[in-house]
Short mmCIF file of C-alpha atoms in Angstrom, two decimals:
data_model
loop_
_atom_site.label_atom_id
_atom_site.label_comp_id
_atom_site.label_asym_id
_atom_site.label_seq_id
_atom_site.Cartn_x
_atom_site.Cartn_y
_atom_site.Cartn_z
CA MET A 1028 0.00 0.00 0.00
CA ARG A 1029 1.31 3.39 -0.99
CA PRO A 1030 1.56 6.15 1.61
CA ALA A 1031 -0.70 9.14 1.03
CA HIS A 1032 1.17 12.05 -0.50
CA SER A 1033 0.02 15.62 -0.67
CA GLN A 1034 0.58 15.52 -4.41
CA PRO A 1035 -0.05 12.57 -6.75
CA ARG A 1036 2.95 11.20 -8.62
CA ARG A 1037 3.23 12.66 -12.08
CA PRO A 1038 4.95 11.19 -15.11
CA PRO A 1039 8.35 12.73 -15.91
CA ARG A 1040 8.40 15.80 -18.12
CA ALA A 1041 9.83 15.61 -21.60
CA PRO A 1042 13.19 17.29 -22.20
CA TRP A 1043 11.57 19.58 -24.80
CA GLY A 1044 8.98 20.93 -22.34
CA ALA A 1045 5.22 20.95 -22.78
CA PHE A 1046 5.22 20.40 -26.56
CA PRO A 1047 3.51 16.99 -27.17
CA LEU A 1048 6.11 15.65 -29.61
CA SER A 1049 5.75 11.97 -28.70
CA GLU A 1050 1.97 12.15 -28.79
CA LEU A 1051 2.08 13.82 -32.22
CA CYS A 1052 4.43 11.10 -33.49
CA ILE A 1053 1.96 8.46 -32.34
CA LEU A 1054 -0.97 10.32 -33.94
CA LEU A 1055 0.81 10.85 -37.26
CA GLY A 1056 1.93 7.23 -37.23
CA LEU A 1057 -1.65 6.04 -36.75
CA VAL A 1058 -2.90 8.34 -39.54
CA ALA A 1059 -0.21 7.01 -41.90
CA LEU A 1060 -0.99 3.44 -40.88
CA ILE A 1061 -4.71 3.85 -41.62
CA ALA A 1062 -4.08 5.73 -44.89
CA GLY A 1063 -1.67 3.04 -46.04
CA ALA A 1064 -4.07 0.25 -45.16
CA LEU A 1065 -6.88 1.96 -47.09
CA ALA A 1066 -4.68 2.56 -50.15
CA TRP A 1067 -3.84 -1.16 -50.52
CA ASN A 1068 -0.97 -0.65 -53.01
CA PRO A 1069 2.86 -0.53 -52.84
CA GLN A 1070 2.82 3.11 -51.70
CA GLY A 1071 0.30 2.12 -49.04
CA GLY A 1072 2.71 -0.54 -47.82
CA ARG A 1073 5.37 2.11 -47.36
CA LEU A 1074 2.88 4.28 -45.48
CA VAL A 1075 1.99 1.38 -43.19
CA THR A 1076 5.66 0.70 -42.49
CA GLY A 1077 6.41 4.37 -41.86
CA GLY A 1078 3.35 4.72 -39.65
CA LEU A 1079 4.36 1.72 -37.56
CA VAL A 1080 7.90 3.05 -37.13
CA LEU A 1081 6.70 6.54 -36.21
CA ALA A 1082 4.11 5.31 -33.70
CA CYS A 1083 6.63 2.91 -32.13
CA LEU A 1084 9.21 5.69 -31.78
CA GLY A 1085 6.70 7.96 -30.01
CA GLY A 1086 5.48 5.22 -27.68
CA GLY A 1087 9.00 3.94 -27.06
CA GLU A 1088 10.21 7.40 -26.06
CA ILE A 1089 7.42 7.75 -23.50
CA ALA A 1090 8.07 4.26 -22.13
CA LEU A 1091 11.83 4.87 -21.86
CA ARG A 1092 11.36 8.24 -20.14
CA GLU A 1093 8.89 6.77 -17.61
CA HIS A 1094 11.10 3.76 -16.98
CA LEU A 1095 14.36 5.64 -16.43
CA ALA A 1096 12.61 8.12 -14.12
CA GLY A 1097 11.35 5.29 -11.90
CA TYR A 1098 7.73 6.22 -12.61
CA ARG A 1099 6.53 2.97 -14.22
CA SER A 1100 8.42 -0.17 -15.23
CA HIS A 1101 8.51 -1.02 -18.94
CA THR A 1102 11.33 -3.57 -18.82
CA ALA A 1103 9.87 -6.24 -21.12
CA PRO A 1104 8.76 -4.02 -24.03
CA LEU A 1105 11.96 -1.95 -23.97
CA ALA A 1106 14.19 -5.03 -23.87
CA GLY A 1107 12.03 -6.57 -26.60
CA ALA A 1108 12.52 -3.50 -28.80
CA GLY A 1109 16.29 -3.86 -28.46
CA ALA A 1110 16.09 -7.58 -29.23
CA MET A 1111 13.92 -6.95 -32.30
CA ALA A 1112 16.36 -4.32 -33.58
CA VAL A 1113 19.23 -6.80 -33.24
CA LEU A 1114 17.21 -9.58 -34.88
CA ILE A 1115 16.23 -7.43 -37.86
CA ALA A 1116 19.75 -6.06 -38.28
CA ALA A 1117 21.27 -9.55 -38.10
CA LEU A 1118 18.85 -10.98 -40.66
CA VAL A 1119 18.54 -8.07 -43.09
CA LEU A 1120 21.87 -6.25 -42.91
CA VAL A 1121 24.33 -9.01 -41.99
CA HIS A 1122 22.43 -11.98 -43.53
CA ALA A 1123 23.23 -14.08 -40.47
CA PRO A 1124 21.76 -17.57 -40.11
CA VAL A 1125 18.38 -17.54 -38.35
CA ALA A 1126 19.65 -19.53 -35.36
CA ALA A 1127 22.53 -17.10 -34.79
CA ALA A 1128 20.24 -14.08 -35.16
CA LEU A 1129 17.78 -15.55 -32.65
CA ALA A 1130 20.57 -16.35 -30.21
CA ALA A 1131 21.87 -12.78 -30.45
CA ALA A 1132 18.35 -11.39 -29.94
CA VAL A 1133 17.79 -13.57 -26.85
CA ALA A 1134 21.15 -12.49 -25.41
CA VAL A 1135 20.33 -8.82 -26.00
CA TYR A 1136 16.86 -9.25 -24.46
CA ALA A 1137 18.33 -10.84 -21.34
CA GLY A 1138 21.19 -8.35 -20.96
CA VAL A 1139 19.12 -5.23 -21.61
CA GLY A 1140 16.32 -6.57 -19.41
CA VAL A 1141 18.65 -7.02 -16.44
CA TRP A 1142 20.17 -3.57 -16.96
CA LEU A 1143 16.75 -1.89 -17.29
CA ARG A 1144 15.38 -3.62 -14.21
CA ARG A 1145 18.36 -2.53 -12.11
CA ALA A 1146 18.10 1.04 -13.40
CA PHE A 1147 14.38 1.16 -12.57
CA ARG A 1148 14.84 -0.21 -9.06
CA ARG A 1149 17.73 2.17 -8.37
CA GLU A 1150 15.69 5.18 -9.49
CA GLN A 1151 12.63 4.01 -7.57
CA THR A 1152 14.71 3.63 -4.39
CA GLU A 1153 16.15 7.13 -4.84
CA ARG A 1154 12.67 8.58 -5.38
CA ALA A 1155 11.32 6.82 -2.28
CA SER A 1156 14.14 8.08 -0.09
CA ALA A 1157 13.75 11.63 -1.44
CA GLU A 1158 9.97 11.59 -0.85
CA SER A 1159 10.16 10.11 2.66
CA PRO A 1160 9.92 12.48 5.64
CA GLY A 1161 13.40 13.63 6.50
CA GLY A 1162 14.66 12.21 3.20
CA ARG A 1163 17.49 13.89 1.44
CA ALA A 1164 16.81 16.25 -1.40
CA ARG A 1165 17.64 14.68 -4.71
CA GLU A 1166 20.76 16.03 -6.34
CA PRO A 1167 21.23 15.91 -10.10
CA ALA A 1168 23.73 13.33 -11.31
CA PRO A 1169 27.07 14.81 -12.39
CA ARG A 1170 27.57 15.00 -16.14
CA ALA A 1171 30.56 13.25 -17.65
#
């Protein structure tokens, strides 16, 4: 059970401020996806592909921002996106055998999943200690 706070937890703000860039990417991606599906020709196929990529980029950015801020865990979909990128690159760009591409994707999924889970828990612990009574104020991490 969560302790009552005077203010509800809010999702992290985007680095570009209040402009809804991610949401617009998702909207434009959905519009392109629907237009491409209705066209039902080679150009429509390109629109569907572009729409999927654009919507996935917008949603992925929101998920990554929420995850790394300790707001909500998105370990599985983020690790899956990395694994899919490796799988597609191995099959399309490198022309690797399917078994090798799958093995690389599974290894990336496992490694990125462990890293993301640790990063989420670390951030969540820092947030909890900063929000607790008498907790220390959170200091920004030093830039390298």
